[in-house]
PDB file of C-alpha atoms in Angstrom:
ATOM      1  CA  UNK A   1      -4.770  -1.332 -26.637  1.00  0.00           C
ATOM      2  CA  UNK A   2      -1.003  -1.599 -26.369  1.00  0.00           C
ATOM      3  CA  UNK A   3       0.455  -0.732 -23.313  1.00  0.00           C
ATOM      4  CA  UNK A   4       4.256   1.035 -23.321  1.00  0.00           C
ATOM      5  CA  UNK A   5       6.897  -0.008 -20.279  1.00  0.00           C
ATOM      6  CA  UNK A   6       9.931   2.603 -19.462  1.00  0.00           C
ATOM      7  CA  UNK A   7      13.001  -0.427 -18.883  1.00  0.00           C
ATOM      8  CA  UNK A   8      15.874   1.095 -17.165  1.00  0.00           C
ATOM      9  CA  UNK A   9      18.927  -0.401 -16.336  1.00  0.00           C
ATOM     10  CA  UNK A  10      22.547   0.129 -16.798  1.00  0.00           C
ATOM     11  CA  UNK A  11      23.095  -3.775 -16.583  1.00  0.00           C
ATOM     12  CA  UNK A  12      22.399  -4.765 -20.327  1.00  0.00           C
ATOM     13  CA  UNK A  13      21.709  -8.419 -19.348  1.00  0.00           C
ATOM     14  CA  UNK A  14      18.905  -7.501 -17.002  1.00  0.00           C
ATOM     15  CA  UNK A  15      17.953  -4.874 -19.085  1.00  0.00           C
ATOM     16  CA  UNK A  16      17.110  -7.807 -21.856  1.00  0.00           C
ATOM     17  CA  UNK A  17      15.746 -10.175 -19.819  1.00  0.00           C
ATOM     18  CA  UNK A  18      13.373  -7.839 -18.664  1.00  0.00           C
ATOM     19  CA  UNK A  19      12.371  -6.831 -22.348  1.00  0.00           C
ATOM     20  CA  UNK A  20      12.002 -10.381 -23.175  1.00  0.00           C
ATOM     21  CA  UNK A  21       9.633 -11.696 -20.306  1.00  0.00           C
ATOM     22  CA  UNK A  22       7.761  -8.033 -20.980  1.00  0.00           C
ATOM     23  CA  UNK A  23       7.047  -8.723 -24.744  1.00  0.00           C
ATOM     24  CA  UNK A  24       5.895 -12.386 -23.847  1.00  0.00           C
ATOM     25  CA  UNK A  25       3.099 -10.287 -22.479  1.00  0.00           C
ATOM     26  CA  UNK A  26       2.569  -8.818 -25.644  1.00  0.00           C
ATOM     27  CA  UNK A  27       3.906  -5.110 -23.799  1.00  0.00           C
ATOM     28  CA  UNK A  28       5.317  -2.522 -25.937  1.00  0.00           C
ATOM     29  CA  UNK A  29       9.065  -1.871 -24.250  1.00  0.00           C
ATOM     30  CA  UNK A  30      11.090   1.191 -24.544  1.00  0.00           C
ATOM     31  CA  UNK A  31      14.609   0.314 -22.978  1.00  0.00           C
ATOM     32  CA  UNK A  32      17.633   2.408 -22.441  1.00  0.00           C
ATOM     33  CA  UNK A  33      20.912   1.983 -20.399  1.00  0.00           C
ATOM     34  CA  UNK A  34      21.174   6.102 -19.236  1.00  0.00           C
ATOM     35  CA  UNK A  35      19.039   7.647 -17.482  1.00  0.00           C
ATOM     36  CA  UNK A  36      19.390  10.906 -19.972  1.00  0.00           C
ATOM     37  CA  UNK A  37      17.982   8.472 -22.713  1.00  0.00           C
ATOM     38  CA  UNK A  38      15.143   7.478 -20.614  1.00  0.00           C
ATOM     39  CA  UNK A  39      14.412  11.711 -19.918  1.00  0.00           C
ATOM     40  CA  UNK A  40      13.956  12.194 -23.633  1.00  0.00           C
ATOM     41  CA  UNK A  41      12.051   9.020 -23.852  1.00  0.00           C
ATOM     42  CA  UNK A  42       9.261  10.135 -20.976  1.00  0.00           C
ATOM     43  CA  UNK A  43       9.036  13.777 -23.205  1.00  0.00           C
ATOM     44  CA  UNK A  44       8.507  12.341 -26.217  1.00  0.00           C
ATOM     45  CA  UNK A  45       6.195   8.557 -25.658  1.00  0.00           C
ATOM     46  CA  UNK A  46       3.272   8.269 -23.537  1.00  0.00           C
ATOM     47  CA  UNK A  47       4.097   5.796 -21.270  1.00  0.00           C
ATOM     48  CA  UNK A  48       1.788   3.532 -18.812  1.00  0.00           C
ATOM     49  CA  UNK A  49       4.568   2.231 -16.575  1.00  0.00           C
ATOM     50  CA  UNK A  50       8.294   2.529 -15.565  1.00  0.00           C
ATOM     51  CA  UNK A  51      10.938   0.614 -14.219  1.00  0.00           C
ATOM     52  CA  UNK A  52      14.227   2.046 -13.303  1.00  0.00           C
ATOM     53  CA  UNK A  53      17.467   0.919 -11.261  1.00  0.00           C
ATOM     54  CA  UNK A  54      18.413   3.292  -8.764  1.00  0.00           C
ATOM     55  CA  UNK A  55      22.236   3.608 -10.002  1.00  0.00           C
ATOM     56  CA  UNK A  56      22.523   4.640 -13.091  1.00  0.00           C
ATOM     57  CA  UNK A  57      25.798   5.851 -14.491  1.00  0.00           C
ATOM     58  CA  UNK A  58      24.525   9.496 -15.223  1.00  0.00           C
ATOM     59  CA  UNK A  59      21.347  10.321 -13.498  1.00  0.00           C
ATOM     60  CA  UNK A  60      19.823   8.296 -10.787  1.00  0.00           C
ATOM     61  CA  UNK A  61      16.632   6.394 -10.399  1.00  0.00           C
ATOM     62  CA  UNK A  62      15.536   8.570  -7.493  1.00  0.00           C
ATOM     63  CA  UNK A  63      16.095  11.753  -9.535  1.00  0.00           C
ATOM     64  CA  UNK A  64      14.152  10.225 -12.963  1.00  0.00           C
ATOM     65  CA  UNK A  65      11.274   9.268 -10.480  1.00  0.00           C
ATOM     66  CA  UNK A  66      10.881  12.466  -9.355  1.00  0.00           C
ATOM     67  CA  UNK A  67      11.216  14.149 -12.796  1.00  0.00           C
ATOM     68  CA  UNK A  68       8.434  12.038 -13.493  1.00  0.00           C
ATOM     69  CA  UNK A  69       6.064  12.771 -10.689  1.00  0.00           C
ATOM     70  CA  UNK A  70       6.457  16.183 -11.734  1.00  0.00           C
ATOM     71  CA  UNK A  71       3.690  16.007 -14.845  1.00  0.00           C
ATOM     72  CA  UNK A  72       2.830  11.935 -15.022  1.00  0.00           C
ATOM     73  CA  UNK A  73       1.060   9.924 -12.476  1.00  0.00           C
ATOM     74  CA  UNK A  74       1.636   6.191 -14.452  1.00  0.00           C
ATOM     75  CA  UNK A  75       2.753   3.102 -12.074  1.00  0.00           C
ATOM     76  CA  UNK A  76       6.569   3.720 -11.287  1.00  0.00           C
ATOM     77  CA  UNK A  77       8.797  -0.249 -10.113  1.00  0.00           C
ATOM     78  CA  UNK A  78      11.997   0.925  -8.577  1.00  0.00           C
ATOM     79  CA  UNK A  79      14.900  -2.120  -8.742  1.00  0.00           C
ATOM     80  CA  UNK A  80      18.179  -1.669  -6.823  1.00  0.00           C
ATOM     81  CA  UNK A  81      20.924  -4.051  -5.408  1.00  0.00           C
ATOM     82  CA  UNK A  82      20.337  -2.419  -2.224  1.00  0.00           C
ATOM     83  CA  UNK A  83      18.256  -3.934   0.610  1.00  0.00           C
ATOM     84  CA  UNK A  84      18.357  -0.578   3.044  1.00  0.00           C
ATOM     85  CA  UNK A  85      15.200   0.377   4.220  1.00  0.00           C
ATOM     86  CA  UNK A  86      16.413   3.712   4.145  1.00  0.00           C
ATOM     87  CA  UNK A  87      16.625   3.529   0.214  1.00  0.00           C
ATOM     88  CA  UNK A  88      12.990   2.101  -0.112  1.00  0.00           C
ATOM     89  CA  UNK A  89      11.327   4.902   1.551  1.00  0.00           C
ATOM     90  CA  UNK A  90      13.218   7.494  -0.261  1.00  0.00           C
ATOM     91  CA  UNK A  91      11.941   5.945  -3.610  1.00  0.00           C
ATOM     92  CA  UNK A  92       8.134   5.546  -2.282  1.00  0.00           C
ATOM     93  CA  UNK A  93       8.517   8.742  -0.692  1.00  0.00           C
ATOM     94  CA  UNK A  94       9.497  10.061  -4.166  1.00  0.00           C
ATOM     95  CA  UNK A  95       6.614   9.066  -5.769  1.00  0.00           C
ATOM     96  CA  UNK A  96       7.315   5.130  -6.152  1.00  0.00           C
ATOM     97  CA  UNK A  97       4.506   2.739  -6.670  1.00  0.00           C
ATOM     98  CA  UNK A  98       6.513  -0.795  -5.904  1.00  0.00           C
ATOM     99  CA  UNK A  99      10.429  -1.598  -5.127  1.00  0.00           C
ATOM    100  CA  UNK A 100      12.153  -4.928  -6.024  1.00  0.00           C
ATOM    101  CA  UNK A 101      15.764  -5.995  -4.971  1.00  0.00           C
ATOM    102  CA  UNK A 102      18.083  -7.871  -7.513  1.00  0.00           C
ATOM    103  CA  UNK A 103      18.285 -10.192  -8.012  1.00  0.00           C
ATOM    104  CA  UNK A 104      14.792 -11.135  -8.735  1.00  0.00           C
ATOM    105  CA  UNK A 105      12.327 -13.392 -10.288  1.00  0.00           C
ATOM    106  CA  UNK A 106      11.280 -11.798 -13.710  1.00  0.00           C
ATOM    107  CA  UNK A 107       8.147 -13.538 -13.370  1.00  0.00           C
ATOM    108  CA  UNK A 108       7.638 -11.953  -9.799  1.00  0.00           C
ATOM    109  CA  UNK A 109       8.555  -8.421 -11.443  1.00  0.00           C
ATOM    110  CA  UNK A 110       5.885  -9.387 -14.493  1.00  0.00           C
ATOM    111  CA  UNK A 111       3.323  -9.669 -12.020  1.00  0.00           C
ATOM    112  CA  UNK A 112       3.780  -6.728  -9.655  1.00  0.00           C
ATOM    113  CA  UNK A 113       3.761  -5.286 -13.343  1.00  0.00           C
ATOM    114  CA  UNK A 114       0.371  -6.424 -13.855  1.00  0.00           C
ATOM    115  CA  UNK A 115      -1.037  -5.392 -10.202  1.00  0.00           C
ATOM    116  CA  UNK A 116       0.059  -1.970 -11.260  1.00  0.00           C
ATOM    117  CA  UNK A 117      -0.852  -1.528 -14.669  1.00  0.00           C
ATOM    118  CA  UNK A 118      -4.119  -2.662 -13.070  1.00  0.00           C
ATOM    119  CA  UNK A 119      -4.920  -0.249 -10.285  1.00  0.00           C
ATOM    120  CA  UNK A 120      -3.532   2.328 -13.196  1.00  0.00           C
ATOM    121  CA  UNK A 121      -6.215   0.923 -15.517  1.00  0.00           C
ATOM    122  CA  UNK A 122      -9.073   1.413 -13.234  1.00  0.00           C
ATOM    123  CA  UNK A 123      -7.953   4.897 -12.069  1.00  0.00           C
ATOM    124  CA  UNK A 124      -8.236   6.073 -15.619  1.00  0.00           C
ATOM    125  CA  UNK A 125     -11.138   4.170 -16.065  1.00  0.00           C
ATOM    126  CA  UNK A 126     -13.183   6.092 -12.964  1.00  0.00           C
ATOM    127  CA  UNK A 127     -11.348   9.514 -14.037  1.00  0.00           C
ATOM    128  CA  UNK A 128     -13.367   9.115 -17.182  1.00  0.00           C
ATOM    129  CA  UNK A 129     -16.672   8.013 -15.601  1.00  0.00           C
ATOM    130  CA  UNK A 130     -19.751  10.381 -14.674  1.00  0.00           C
ATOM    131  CA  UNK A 131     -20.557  10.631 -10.836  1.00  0.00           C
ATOM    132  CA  UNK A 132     -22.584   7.891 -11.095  1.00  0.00           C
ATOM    133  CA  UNK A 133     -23.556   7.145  -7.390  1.00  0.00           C
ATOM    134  CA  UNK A 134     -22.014  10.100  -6.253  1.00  0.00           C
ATOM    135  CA  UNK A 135     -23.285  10.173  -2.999  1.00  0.00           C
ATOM    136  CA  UNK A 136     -22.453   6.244  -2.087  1.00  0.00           C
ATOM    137  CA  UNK A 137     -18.567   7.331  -3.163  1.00  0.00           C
ATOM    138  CA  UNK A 138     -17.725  10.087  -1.642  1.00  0.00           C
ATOM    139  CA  UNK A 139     -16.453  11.386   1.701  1.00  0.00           C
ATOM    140  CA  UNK A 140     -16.744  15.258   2.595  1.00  0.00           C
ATOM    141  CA  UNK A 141     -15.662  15.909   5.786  1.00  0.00           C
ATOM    142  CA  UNK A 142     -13.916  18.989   7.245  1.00  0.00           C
ATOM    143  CA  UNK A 143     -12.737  19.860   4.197  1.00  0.00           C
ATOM    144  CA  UNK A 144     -11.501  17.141   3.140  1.00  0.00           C
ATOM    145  CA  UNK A 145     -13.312  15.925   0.012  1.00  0.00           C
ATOM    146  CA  UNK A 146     -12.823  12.488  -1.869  1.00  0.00           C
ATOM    147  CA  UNK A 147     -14.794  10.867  -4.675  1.00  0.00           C
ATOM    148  CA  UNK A 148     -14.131   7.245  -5.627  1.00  0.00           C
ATOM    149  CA  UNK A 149     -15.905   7.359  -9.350  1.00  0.00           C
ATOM    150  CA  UNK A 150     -13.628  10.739 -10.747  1.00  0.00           C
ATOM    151  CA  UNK A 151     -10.692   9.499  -8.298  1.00  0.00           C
ATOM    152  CA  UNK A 152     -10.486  13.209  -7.284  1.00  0.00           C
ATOM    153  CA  UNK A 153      -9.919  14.706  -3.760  1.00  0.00           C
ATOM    154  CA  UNK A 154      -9.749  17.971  -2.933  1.00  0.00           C
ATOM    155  CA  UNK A 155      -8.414  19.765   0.803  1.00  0.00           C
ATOM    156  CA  UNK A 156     -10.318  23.010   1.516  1.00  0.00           C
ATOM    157  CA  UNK A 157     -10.929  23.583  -2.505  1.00  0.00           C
ATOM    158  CA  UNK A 158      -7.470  22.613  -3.828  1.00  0.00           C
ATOM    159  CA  UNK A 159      -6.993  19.648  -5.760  1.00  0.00           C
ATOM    160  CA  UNK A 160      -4.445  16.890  -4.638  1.00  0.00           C
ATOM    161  CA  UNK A 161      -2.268  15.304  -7.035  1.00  0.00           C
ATOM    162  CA  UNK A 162      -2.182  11.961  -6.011  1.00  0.00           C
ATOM    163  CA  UNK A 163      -1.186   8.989  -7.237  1.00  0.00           C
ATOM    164  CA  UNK A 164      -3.326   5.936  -7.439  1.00  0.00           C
ATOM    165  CA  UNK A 165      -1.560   4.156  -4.649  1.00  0.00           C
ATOM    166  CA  UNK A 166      -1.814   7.365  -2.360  1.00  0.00           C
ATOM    167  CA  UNK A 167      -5.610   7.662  -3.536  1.00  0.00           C
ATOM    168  CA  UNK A 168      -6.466   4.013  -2.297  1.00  0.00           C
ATOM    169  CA  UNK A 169      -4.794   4.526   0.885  1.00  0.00           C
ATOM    170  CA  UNK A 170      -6.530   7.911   1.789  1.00  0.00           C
ATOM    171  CA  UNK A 171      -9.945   5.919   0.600  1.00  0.00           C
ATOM    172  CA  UNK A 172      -9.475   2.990   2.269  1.00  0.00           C
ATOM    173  CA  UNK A 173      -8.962   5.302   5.993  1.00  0.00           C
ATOM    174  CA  UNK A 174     -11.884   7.217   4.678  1.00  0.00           C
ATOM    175  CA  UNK A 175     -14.321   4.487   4.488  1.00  0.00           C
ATOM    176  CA  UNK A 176     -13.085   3.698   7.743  1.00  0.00           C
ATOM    177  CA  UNK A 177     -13.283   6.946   9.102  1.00  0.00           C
ATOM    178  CA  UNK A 178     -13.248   6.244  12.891  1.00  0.00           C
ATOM    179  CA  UNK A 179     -11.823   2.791  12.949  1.00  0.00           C
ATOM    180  CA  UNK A 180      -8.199   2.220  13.693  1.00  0.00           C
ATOM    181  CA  UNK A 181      -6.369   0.504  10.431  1.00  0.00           C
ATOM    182  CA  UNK A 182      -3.632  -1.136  11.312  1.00  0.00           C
ATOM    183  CA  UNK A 183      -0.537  -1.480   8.564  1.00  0.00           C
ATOM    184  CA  UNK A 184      -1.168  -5.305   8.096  1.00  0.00           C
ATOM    185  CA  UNK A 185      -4.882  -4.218   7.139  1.00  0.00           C
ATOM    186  CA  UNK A 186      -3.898  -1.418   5.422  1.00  0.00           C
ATOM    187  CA  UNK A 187      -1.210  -2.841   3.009  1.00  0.00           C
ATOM    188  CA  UNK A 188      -3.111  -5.748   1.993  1.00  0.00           C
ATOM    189  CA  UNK A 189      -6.257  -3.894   1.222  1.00  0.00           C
ATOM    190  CA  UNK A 190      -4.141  -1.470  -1.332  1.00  0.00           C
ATOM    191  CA  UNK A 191      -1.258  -3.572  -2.393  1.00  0.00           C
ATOM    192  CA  UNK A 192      -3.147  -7.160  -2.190  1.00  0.00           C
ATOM    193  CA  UNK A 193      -0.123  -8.796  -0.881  1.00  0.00           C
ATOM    194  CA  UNK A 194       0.718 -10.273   2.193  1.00  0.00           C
ATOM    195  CA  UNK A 195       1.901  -7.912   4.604  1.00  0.00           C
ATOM    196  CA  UNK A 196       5.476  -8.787   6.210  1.00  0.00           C
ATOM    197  CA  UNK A 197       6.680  -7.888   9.783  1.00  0.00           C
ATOM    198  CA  UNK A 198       9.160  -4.508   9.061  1.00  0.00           C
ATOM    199  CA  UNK A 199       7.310  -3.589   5.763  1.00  0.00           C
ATOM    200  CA  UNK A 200       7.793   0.007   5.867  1.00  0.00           C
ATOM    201  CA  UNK A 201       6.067   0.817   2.807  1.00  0.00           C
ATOM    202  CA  UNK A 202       2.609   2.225   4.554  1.00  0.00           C
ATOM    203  CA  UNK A 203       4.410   4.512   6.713  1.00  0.00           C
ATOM    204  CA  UNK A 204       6.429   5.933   3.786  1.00  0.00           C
ATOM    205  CA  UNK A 205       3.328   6.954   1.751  1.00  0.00           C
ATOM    206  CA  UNK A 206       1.302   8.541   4.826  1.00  0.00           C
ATOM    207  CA  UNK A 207       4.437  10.172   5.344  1.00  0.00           C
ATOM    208  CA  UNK A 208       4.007  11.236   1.761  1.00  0.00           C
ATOM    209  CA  UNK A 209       0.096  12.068   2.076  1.00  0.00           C
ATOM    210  CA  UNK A 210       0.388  14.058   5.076  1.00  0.00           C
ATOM    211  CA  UNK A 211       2.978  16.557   3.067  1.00  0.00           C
ATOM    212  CA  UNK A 212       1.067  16.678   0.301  1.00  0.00           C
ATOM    213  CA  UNK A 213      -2.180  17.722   2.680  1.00  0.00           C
ATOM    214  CA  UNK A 214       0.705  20.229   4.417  1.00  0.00           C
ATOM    215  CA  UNK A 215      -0.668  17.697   7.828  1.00  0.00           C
ATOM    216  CA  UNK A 216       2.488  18.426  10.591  1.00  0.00           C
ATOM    217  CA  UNK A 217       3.719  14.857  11.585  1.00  0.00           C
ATOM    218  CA  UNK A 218       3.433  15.389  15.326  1.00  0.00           C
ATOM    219  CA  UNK A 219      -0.205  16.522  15.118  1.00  0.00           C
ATOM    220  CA  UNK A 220      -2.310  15.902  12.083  1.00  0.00           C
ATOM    221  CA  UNK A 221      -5.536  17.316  11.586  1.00  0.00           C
ATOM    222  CA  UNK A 222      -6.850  14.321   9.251  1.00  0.00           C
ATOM    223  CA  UNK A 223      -4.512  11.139   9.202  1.00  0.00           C
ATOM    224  CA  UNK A 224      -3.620  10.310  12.992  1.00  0.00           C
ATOM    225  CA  UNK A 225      -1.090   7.657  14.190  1.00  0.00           C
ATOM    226  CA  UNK A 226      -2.192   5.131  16.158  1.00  0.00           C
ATOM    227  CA  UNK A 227       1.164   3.984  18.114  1.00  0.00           C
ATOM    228  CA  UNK A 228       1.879   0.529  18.076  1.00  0.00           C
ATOM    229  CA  UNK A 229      -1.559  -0.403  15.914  1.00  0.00           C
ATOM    230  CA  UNK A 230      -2.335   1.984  12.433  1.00  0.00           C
ATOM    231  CA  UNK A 231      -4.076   4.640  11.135  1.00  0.00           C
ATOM    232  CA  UNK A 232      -7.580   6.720  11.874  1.00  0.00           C
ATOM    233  CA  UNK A 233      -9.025   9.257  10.555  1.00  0.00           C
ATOM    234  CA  UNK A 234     -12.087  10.485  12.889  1.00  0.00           C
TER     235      UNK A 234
END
């Protein structure tokens, strides 16, 4: 099955290394210099993944990612020169699955590739499966409903659109549901990396599952703040 990879970037020598170390992977790769070309690309080819620099000479990065989050929920790398931690939350705030600095490794940006293209893989995979086991995979608690096999969760009867990075977070608290999780637990068990002192990518996507359950920040009803440790939900 051939898999199709947005490439981004107003640099034309990135933009062709990335292509190159892409195809060597046997990837299909659409890539465009604008971010209007990319627009009419996401309306018109059904994509599995995108990477896009955050300045682009017309329309930024931030803006296409949230265009995108809008109707698609495929894997979404966000590359910038930047190394503000204030950028990096607005992208995984935005919808943002991963965020890489140039310059980088290609082969380090091949493989976060892979780790996303395979959480994306299995998401569809269990979207298309029966509730086999239904009862061993889901949580239903104060109405608050998640089922690992159709990767659906619903809050007091309304479907949430999340993402598959937002959906392992809010199952991984779930199956913990009255533990304490810290970050460095937390980020490893989603992102299967090695969690770094001042990573502030967990905080940015509770901050991001909280609005999308309407929770207030100060006192959630479902995902509380431990201070100085993680998450709970009880």
């Amino acid at each position: 099955m051939s898999v199709n990879i947005l490439v981004v970037d107003d640099e034309e020598s990135i933009t062709d290394l990335v292509e190159v170390y892409l195809k060597s992977e046997n990837y299909n790769v659409c890539k465009f210099y604008t971010g209007k070309e990319a627009l009419e690309c996401i309306a018109k080819v059904p994509l599995d993944l995108a990477i896009l620099d955050v300045m682009l000479p017309d329309i930024d990065g931030f803006s296409i990612c949230q265009k995108i989050r809008e109707k698609y929920f495929f894997p979404i790398i966000m590359l910038t020169a930047k190394v503000e931690d204030i950028d990096k939350i607005m992208g995984l705030t935005l919808g943002a699955d991963d965020y890489i600095t140039k310059p980088f490794n290609p082969l380090e940006l091949v493989a976060r590739v892979k780790t996303q293209l395979r959480r994306y893989t299995k998401y569809n995979i269990n979207e298309a499966q029966d509730d086999y086991e239904e009862s061993n995979n889901e949580y239903d608690f104060e109405g608050l409903v998640i089922n690992k096999n159709s990767h659906k969760c619903t809050l007091y009867g309304k479907q949430l659109s999340l993402t598959p990075t937002e959906f392992s977070i809010l199952w991984h608290l779930c199956e913990n549901r009255g533990k304490v999780v810290s970050m460095e637990e937390l980020f490893e068990a989603v992102w299967g990396e090695k969690y770094l002192d001042n990573n502030n990518t967990v905080m940015a996507y509770v901050a991001r599952l909280r609005e999308k359950m309407n929770e207030p920040s100060r006192k959630p009803k479902f995902i509380k703040t431990v201070w100085g440790v993680g998450y709970t939900i009880e």
